[in-house]
Amino acid sequence: MSHEVSAAPPVALHRPLPSLRSAAITGLGLYVPEKVLTNTDLEKLVDTNDEWIRSRTGIAERRIAADDEWTADLAEKAARAALEDARVSPTDVQLVIVATCTPDFQFPATAALLQHRLGCTAAAFDLEAACSGFVYGLIVAQQFIATGAVDTALVVGAEVMSRILDWNDRNTCVLFGDGAGAAVVQAAPQGYGITGIDLGANGAGGDLLKVEIAPQAAEAAVGAPPARRVFQNGKEVYRFAVNVMGESAVRAAQNASLDPSQVDLLVPHQANIRIIESAAKRMNLPMDRVFVNVHKYGNTSAASIPIALCEARDEGRLKHDDNVVIVGFGAGLTWAAAAMKWHSPDED
Ligand code: UT7
């Protein structure tokens, strides 16, 4: 039986933005753990091989957090790098959002831990939209800035996926990795920053990609060990993803009054090279206008887009006035895209 999930439910948030104050990314940072786990290393853990993983996903290796490294540790390193990049003091940050599906605690929020470590007095909360979380978080921050409630926000995507993987399940353990990326978001000159958005969710696909808590809690009550591990129906998530990535990116571009072919750089969620290629095709973009680093890090969930954005900027691929689209999809099922007119603070 097919579980195909529509990527266009009747209610989705993809209206053109009213013209309030513009918000742009003014600083980027990333951190990935030192330990590299290659496909060849994985061959020793499960019945898999380098050729299968590379050809089906594009992944060659991923990073794995050390035993004493946690989501807040990764988040802090990425956040400090982003603040330094933006030349912003932590005390100037008024809002901290951490997008993560691997928080260190059920509560307190990882964002609160991060706020304390940074020494700021900002409002702080976690946001859970799985791999779409960073783009959701960026858009939330943009709304606060647009209304004038906040001048400076910090949005972080940070994950230690290795802690929630079943290392005996070849269907999932080869796909994910650990890392963090961060962005400072501030008011920007009119016409720059986020110019179009597309946000959505369809909970009908919730069973396709999940980490269960309640049933395991029940088992725990009768003595079985809790086992919070990623379950995924890979084929169905793939079908959803090849559709939604391109469609959502197109809607965000159109809401920014852009033809998708005018996009200078697409920075998609790095889950699978085949999904990325299908999004590029839907947008009529050649692959040299698409940023790809899935081969180095695998799927780092909410961290994937900010890590990719930071590397793209470091490689000189985000230039002032460029039209940039970021797009993600993930458990929920969720999706989120934002079109941005890239603003380089050096041009002020
Ligand atoms: O952020 C959201 C995260 N989720 C995703 O992006 C996942 C979306 N889905 C996918 O990327 C793909 O569906 C996968 C990469 C997970 C799988 O690729 P596929 O081309 O859809 O493969 P499949 O599931 O159809 O499996 C083909 C075969 C199966 O064997 P049989 O039944 O044909 O004998 C699997 O058991 O490949 C087998 N297989 C593996 N073989 C070697 C599954 N995992 C592995 C593995 N190594 N790691």
Coordinates of C-alpha atoms and ligand atoms in Angstrom, one line a residue:
M1 CA 0.0 0.0 0.0
S2 CA 1.3 3.4 -0.9
H3 CA 1.7 6.0 1.8
E4 CA 2.4 8.9 -0.6
V5 CA 2.1 12.2 1.3
S6 CA 1.1 15.3 -0.4
A7 CA 3.5 18.2 -0.3
A8 CA 0.8 20.7 -0.8
P9 CA -1.9 20.5 1.9
P10 CA -4.7 23.1 1.7
V11 CA -3.1 25.3 4.3
A12 CA 0.6 26.2 3.9
L13 CA 2.4 29.4 4.7
H14 CA 3.6 30.6 1.4
R15 CA 2.2 34.1 0.9
P16 CA 4.4 36.9 -0.3
L17 CA 5.8 38.8 2.7
P18 CA 4.3 42.1 3.7
S19 CA 6.9 44.9 3.4
L20 CA 8.1 45.3 7.0
R21 CA 11.7 45.6 8.2
S22 CA 14.0 43.3 6.2
A23 CA 16.1 40.7 8.0
A24 CA 19.3 39.2 6.7
I25 CA 22.0 36.7 7.8
T26 CA 25.0 38.8 8.8
G27 CA 27.3 36.1 10.2
L28 CA 27.8 32.4 9.7
G29 CA 29.7 29.7 11.6
L30 CA 30.0 25.9 11.7
Y31 CA 31.5 23.2 13.8
V32 CA 31.8 19.5 13.0
P33 CA 33.3 16.9 15.3
E34 CA 36.8 15.6 14.5
K35 CA 36.0 12.0 14.2
V36 CA 35.4 10.9 10.6
L37 CA 33.4 7.7 9.9
T38 CA 33.9 6.5 6.3
N39 CA 31.7 4.2 4.3
T40 CA 34.5 1.6 4.6
D41 CA 34.4 1.9 8.4
L42 CA 30.6 1.2 8.2
E43 CA 31.3 -2.0 6.2
K44 CA 32.6 -3.4 9.5
L45 CA 29.4 -2.5 11.4
V46 CA 26.6 -3.5 9.0
D47 CA 26.1 -5.4 5.7
T48 CA 26.8 -2.5 3.4
N49 CA 29.5 -1.3 1.0
D50 CA 31.0 2.0 -0.2
E51 CA 29.6 1.6 -3.7
W52 CA 26.0 1.2 -2.5
I53 CA 26.2 4.2 -0.2
R54 CA 27.9 6.5 -2.7
S55 CA 25.6 5.6 -5.6
R56 CA 22.3 5.7 -3.6
T57 CA 23.1 8.7 -1.5
G58 CA 26.3 10.5 -2.6
I59 CA 27.7 10.2 1.0
A60 CA 31.4 9.2 1.4
E61 CA 31.9 10.0 5.1
R62 CA 30.3 11.7 8.1
R63 CA 31.4 13.1 11.4
I64 CA 30.7 11.5 14.7
A65 CA 30.7 13.4 18.1
A66 CA 33.1 12.3 20.7
D67 CA 31.7 10.5 23.8
D68 CA 31.9 13.8 25.8
E69 CA 30.5 16.0 23.0
W70 CA 26.8 17.0 23.2
T71 CA 24.5 19.1 21.1
A72 CA 25.1 22.2 23.2
D73 CA 28.8 21.8 22.7
L74 CA 28.5 21.7 19.0
A75 CA 26.0 24.5 19.0
E76 CA 28.3 26.7 21.1
K77 CA 31.2 26.3 18.8
A78 CA 29.2 27.1 15.7
A79 CA 27.4 30.0 17.5
R80 CA 30.7 31.6 18.7
A81 CA 32.1 31.4 15.1
A82 CA 28.9 33.1 13.7
L83 CA 29.0 35.9 16.3
E84 CA 32.6 36.6 15.6
D85 CA 31.9 36.5 11.8
A86 CA 29.1 39.1 12.3
R87 CA 31.2 41.1 14.7
V88 CA 28.4 40.9 17.2
S89 CA 28.9 40.5 21.0
P90 CA 26.8 37.7 22.6
T91 CA 25.4 40.4 24.9
D92 CA 23.7 42.0 21.9
V93 CA 21.8 38.8 21.0
Q94 CA 18.1 39.2 22.0
L95 CA 16.7 35.9 20.7
V96 CA 18.4 32.4 20.6
I97 CA 16.7 29.6 18.6
V98 CA 18.2 26.2 18.5
A99 CA 16.7 23.9 15.8
T100 CA 17.4 20.3 16.9
C101 CA 15.8 16.9 17.1
T102 CA 18.6 15.7 19.3
P103 CA 18.4 18.0 22.3
D104 CA 20.6 17.3 25.3
F105 CA 17.6 17.2 27.6
Q106 CA 13.9 16.9 27.1
F107 CA 14.1 20.1 29.1
P108 CA 15.7 22.5 29.6
A109 CA 16.0 23.6 26.0
T110 CA 19.4 23.4 24.4
A111 CA 18.9 27.0 23.5
A112 CA 18.7 27.9 27.2
L113 CA 22.0 26.0 27.8
L114 CA 23.5 27.9 24.9
Q115 CA 22.3 31.3 26.0
H116 CA 23.9 30.7 29.4
R117 CA 27.2 29.5 27.9
L118 CA 27.3 32.6 25.7
G119 CA 26.6 34.8 28.6
C120 CA 23.6 36.6 27.1
T121 CA 20.2 37.4 28.5
A122 CA 18.3 36.6 25.3
A123 CA 14.9 34.8 25.1
A124 CA 15.8 31.3 24.2
F125 CA 13.8 28.3 22.9
D126 CA 14.3 25.1 20.9
L127 CA 12.4 24.5 17.6
E128 CA 11.7 20.9 16.4
A129 CA 10.9 20.6 12.7
A130 CA 13.6 17.9 12.1
C131 CA 15.7 18.6 9.0
S132 CA 13.5 21.6 8.1
G133 CA 14.3 23.1 11.6
F134 CA 16.9 25.6 10.6
V135 CA 14.8 27.2 7.9
Y136 CA 11.8 27.3 10.2
G137 CA 14.0 28.9 12.8
L138 CA 15.4 31.5 10.4
I139 CA 11.9 32.4 9.3
V140 CA 10.7 32.8 13.0
A141 CA 13.7 35.0 13.7
Q142 CA 12.9 37.0 10.5
Q143 CA 9.3 37.6 11.8
F144 CA 10.7 39.0 15.1
I145 CA 13.0 41.3 13.3
A146 CA 10.4 42.4 10.8
T147 CA 8.0 43.6 13.5
G148 CA 10.8 45.4 15.3
A149 CA 10.6 43.2 18.5
V150 CA 14.2 42.1 18.1
D151 CA 17.3 43.6 16.3
T152 CA 19.7 40.6 16.6
A153 CA 18.8 36.9 16.7
L154 CA 21.0 33.8 16.7
V155 CA 19.6 30.7 14.9
V156 CA 21.5 27.5 15.3
G157 CA 21.0 24.0 13.8
A158 CA 22.8 21.4 15.9
E159 CA 22.5 17.6 16.0
V160 CA 24.2 14.6 17.5
M161 CA 22.3 12.1 15.3
S162 CA 24.8 9.4 16.1
R163 CA 23.2 9.0 19.5
I164 CA 19.7 8.2 18.2
L165 CA 20.8 5.8 15.4
D166 CA 20.4 2.1 15.5
W167 CA 24.0 1.1 14.5
N168 CA 22.7 -2.4 13.5
D169 CA 20.2 -0.9 11.0
R170 CA 21.9 -0.4 7.6
N171 CA 18.8 1.3 6.3
T172 CA 19.4 4.3 8.5
C173 CA 22.8 4.3 10.2
V174 CA 24.7 5.0 6.9
L175 CA 22.7 8.2 6.2
F176 CA 23.3 10.6 9.1
G177 CA 26.1 12.5 10.8
D178 CA 26.8 15.0 13.5
G179 CA 27.5 18.8 13.3
A180 CA 26.3 22.3 13.9
G181 CA 25.8 25.5 11.9
A182 CA 24.8 28.9 13.1
A183 CA 23.6 32.2 11.7
V184 CA 23.3 35.7 13.1
V185 CA 20.2 37.4 11.8
Q186 CA 19.8 41.2 11.9
A187 CA 17.8 44.0 10.3
A188 CA 19.0 44.7 6.7
P189 CA 18.5 47.4 4.1
Q190 CA 15.2 47.2 2.3
G191 CA 15.2 44.6 -0.5
Y192 CA 18.0 42.5 1.1
G193 CA 17.8 39.5 3.3
I194 CA 14.8 37.1 3.3
T195 CA 12.5 38.1 0.4
G196 CA 10.2 35.0 0.0
I197 CA 9.3 32.0 2.2
D198 CA 7.5 28.7 1.9
L199 CA 6.7 26.8 5.1
G200 CA 4.6 23.7 5.4
A201 CA 3.9 20.4 7.2
N202 CA 1.8 17.3 6.6
G203 CA 1.4 15.2 9.7
A204 CA -0.2 12.4 7.7
G205 CA 3.4 11.3 6.9
G206 CA 4.5 11.3 10.6
D207 CA 4.9 7.5 10.6
L208 CA 7.4 7.5 7.8
L209 CA 10.3 9.0 9.7
K210 CA 10.2 8.9 13.5
V211 CA 11.8 8.3 16.9
E212 CA 9.2 6.8 19.2
I213 CA 9.1 7.8 22.8
A214 CA 5.8 6.7 24.2
P215 CA 5.8 3.0 23.2
Q216 CA 9.3 2.6 24.5
A217 CA 8.3 4.3 27.7
A218 CA 5.6 1.7 28.1
E219 CA 8.1 -1.0 27.5
A220 CA 10.5 0.6 30.0
A221 CA 7.7 0.5 32.6
V222 CA 7.6 -3.3 32.3
G223 CA 11.3 -3.7 32.4
A224 CA 12.5 -3.5 28.7
P225 CA 15.2 -1.0 28.0
P226 CA 14.0 2.2 26.2
A227 CA 15.3 2.3 22.7
R228 CA 14.8 5.7 21.1
R229 CA 16.1 5.0 17.6
V230 CA 15.4 6.4 14.2
F231 CA 12.9 4.5 12.1
Q232 CA 12.5 5.5 8.4
N233 CA 10.5 4.2 5.4
G234 CA 13.3 5.4 3.1
K235 CA 11.4 4.8 -0.2
E236 CA 8.3 6.8 0.9
V237 CA 10.4 9.6 2.3
Y238 CA 12.4 9.7 -0.9
R239 CA 9.2 10.0 -3.0
F240 CA 8.0 12.9 -0.8
A241 CA 11.4 14.6 -0.9
V242 CA 12.0 14.5 -4.6
N243 CA 8.6 16.3 -5.0
V244 CA 8.7 18.8 -2.1
M245 CA 12.3 20.1 -2.3
G246 CA 11.8 21.5 -5.8
E247 CA 8.2 22.6 -5.3
S248 CA 9.0 24.5 -2.1
A249 CA 12.1 26.1 -3.5
V250 CA 10.1 27.3 -6.5
R251 CA 7.3 28.7 -4.3
A252 CA 9.9 30.6 -2.2
A253 CA 11.6 32.0 -5.3
Q254 CA 8.2 33.0 -6.8
N255 CA 7.2 34.7 -3.6
A256 CA 10.3 36.8 -3.9
S257 CA 9.2 37.7 -7.5
L258 CA 12.0 35.6 -9.0
D259 CA 11.8 33.1 -11.8
P260 CA 13.5 30.0 -10.3
S261 CA 16.1 30.1 -13.1
Q262 CA 17.2 33.5 -11.8
V263 CA 18.5 31.9 -8.6
D264 CA 22.3 32.2 -8.3
L265 CA 22.8 29.6 -5.7
L266 CA 20.5 26.9 -4.3
V267 CA 21.6 25.6 -0.9
P268 CA 19.4 22.5 -0.3
H269 CA 19.2 20.2 2.7
Q270 CA 22.0 17.7 2.3
A271 CA 20.3 14.3 2.6
N272 CA 20.8 12.6 -0.7
I273 CA 22.5 13.8 -3.9
R274 CA 19.7 12.3 -6.0
I275 CA 17.1 14.3 -4.1
I276 CA 19.2 17.5 -4.6
E277 CA 19.6 16.8 -8.3
S278 CA 15.8 16.4 -8.7
A279 CA 15.3 19.8 -7.0
A280 CA 17.8 21.5 -9.3
K281 CA 16.0 20.0 -12.3
R282 CA 12.6 21.2 -11.1
M283 CA 14.2 24.7 -10.8
N284 CA 15.9 24.5 -14.2
L285 CA 19.3 25.1 -12.5
P286 CA 22.5 23.6 -13.6
M287 CA 24.4 21.8 -10.8
D288 CA 27.1 24.4 -10.7
R289 CA 24.5 26.7 -9.2
V290 CA 23.7 24.2 -6.4
F291 CA 25.8 23.8 -3.3
V292 CA 26.7 20.2 -2.4
N293 CA 28.6 18.8 0.6
V294 CA 26.6 15.7 1.4
H295 CA 29.7 13.6 0.5
K296 CA 31.6 15.0 3.5
Y297 CA 29.0 15.1 6.3
G298 CA 25.9 12.9 5.3
N299 CA 22.6 14.1 6.6
T300 CA 23.2 16.3 9.7
S301 CA 19.4 17.1 9.9
A302 CA 18.8 20.7 11.2
A303 CA 22.5 21.5 11.0
S304 CA 22.8 20.6 7.3
I305 CA 21.7 23.9 5.7
P306 CA 23.6 26.3 8.0
I307 CA 26.8 24.2 7.6
A308 CA 26.3 24.3 3.8
L309 CA 25.6 28.0 3.8
C310 CA 28.7 28.7 5.8
E311 CA 30.9 26.6 3.5
A312 CA 29.4 28.2 0.4
R313 CA 30.2 31.6 1.8
D314 CA 33.7 30.5 2.8
E315 CA 34.2 29.3 -0.8
G316 CA 33.2 32.7 -2.2
R317 CA 29.9 31.4 -3.6
L318 CA 27.6 33.8 -1.8
K319 CA 28.2 37.3 -3.2
H320 CA 26.5 40.6 -2.5
D321 CA 23.2 40.9 -4.5
D322 CA 23.1 37.1 -5.3
N323 CA 19.7 35.5 -5.2
V324 CA 20.0 32.5 -2.9
V325 CA 17.4 29.9 -2.0
I326 CA 17.7 27.5 0.9
V327 CA 15.3 24.6 1.2
G328 CA 14.8 21.6 3.5
F329 CA 12.4 18.7 4.2
G330 CA 12.2 16.3 7.0
A331 CA 10.3 14.3 9.6
G332 CA 6.8 15.6 10.3
L333 CA 6.6 15.6 7.4
T334 CA 7.8 19.2 7.1
W335 CA 9.3 21.4 4.5
A336 CA 10.6 25.0 4.5
A337 CA 12.3 27.3 2.0
A338 CA 13.5 30.9 2.0
A339 CA 14.7 33.1 -0.8
M340 CA 17.3 35.7 0.1
K341 CA 18.9 38.6 -1.6
W342 CA 22.4 38.1 -0.2
H343 CA 23.7 41.1 1.7
S344 CA 27.3 41.5 2.4
P345 CA 27.9 43.8 5.4
D346 CA 31.1 45.0 3.7
E347 CA 28.9 46.7 1.1
D348 CA 27.3 49.0 3.8
Ligands
UT7_1 O1 16.2 14.4 6.1 C1 15.3 13.4 5.7 C2 16.0 12.1 5.7 N1 15.6 11.1 4.8 C3 16.0 10.9 3.6 O2 16.5 11.8 2.9 C4 15.8 9.5 3.0 C5 15.2 9.5 1.7 N2 15.4 8.1 1.1 C6 16.5 7.8 0.5 O3 17.5 8.6 0.5 C7 16.6 6.4 -0.1 O4 15.4 5.8 -0.1 C8 17.7 5.5 0.6 C9 19.1 6.0 0.4 C10 17.4 5.4 2.1 C11 17.6 4.1 0.0 O5 17.8 4.2 -1.4 P1 16.8 3.4 -2.4 O6 17.4 3.5 -3.7 O7 15.4 3.9 -2.1 O8 17.0 1.9 -1.9 P2 15.9 0.9 -1.4 O9 15.3 1.3 0.0 O10 15.0 0.6 -2.5 O11 16.7 -0.4 -1.1 C12 17.3 -1.1 -2.2 C13 18.1 -2.3 -1.6 C14 17.2 -3.1 -0.6 O12 17.5 -4.5 -0.8 P3 16.5 -5.4 -1.6 O13 15.2 -5.4 -0.8 O14 16.3 -4.8 -2.9 O15 17.2 -6.7 -1.6 C15 17.8 -2.7 0.8 O16 17.7 -3.7 1.7 O17 19.2 -1.9 -0.9 C16 19.2 -2.5 0.4 N3 19.9 -1.6 1.4 C17 21.2 -1.6 1.5 N4 22.2 -2.2 0.9 C18 23.5 -2.0 1.2 C19 19.3 -0.7 2.2 N5 20.3 -0.1 2.9 C20 21.5 -0.6 2.5 C21 22.8 -0.3 2.8 N6 23.8 -1.0 2.1 N7 23.2 0.6 3.7

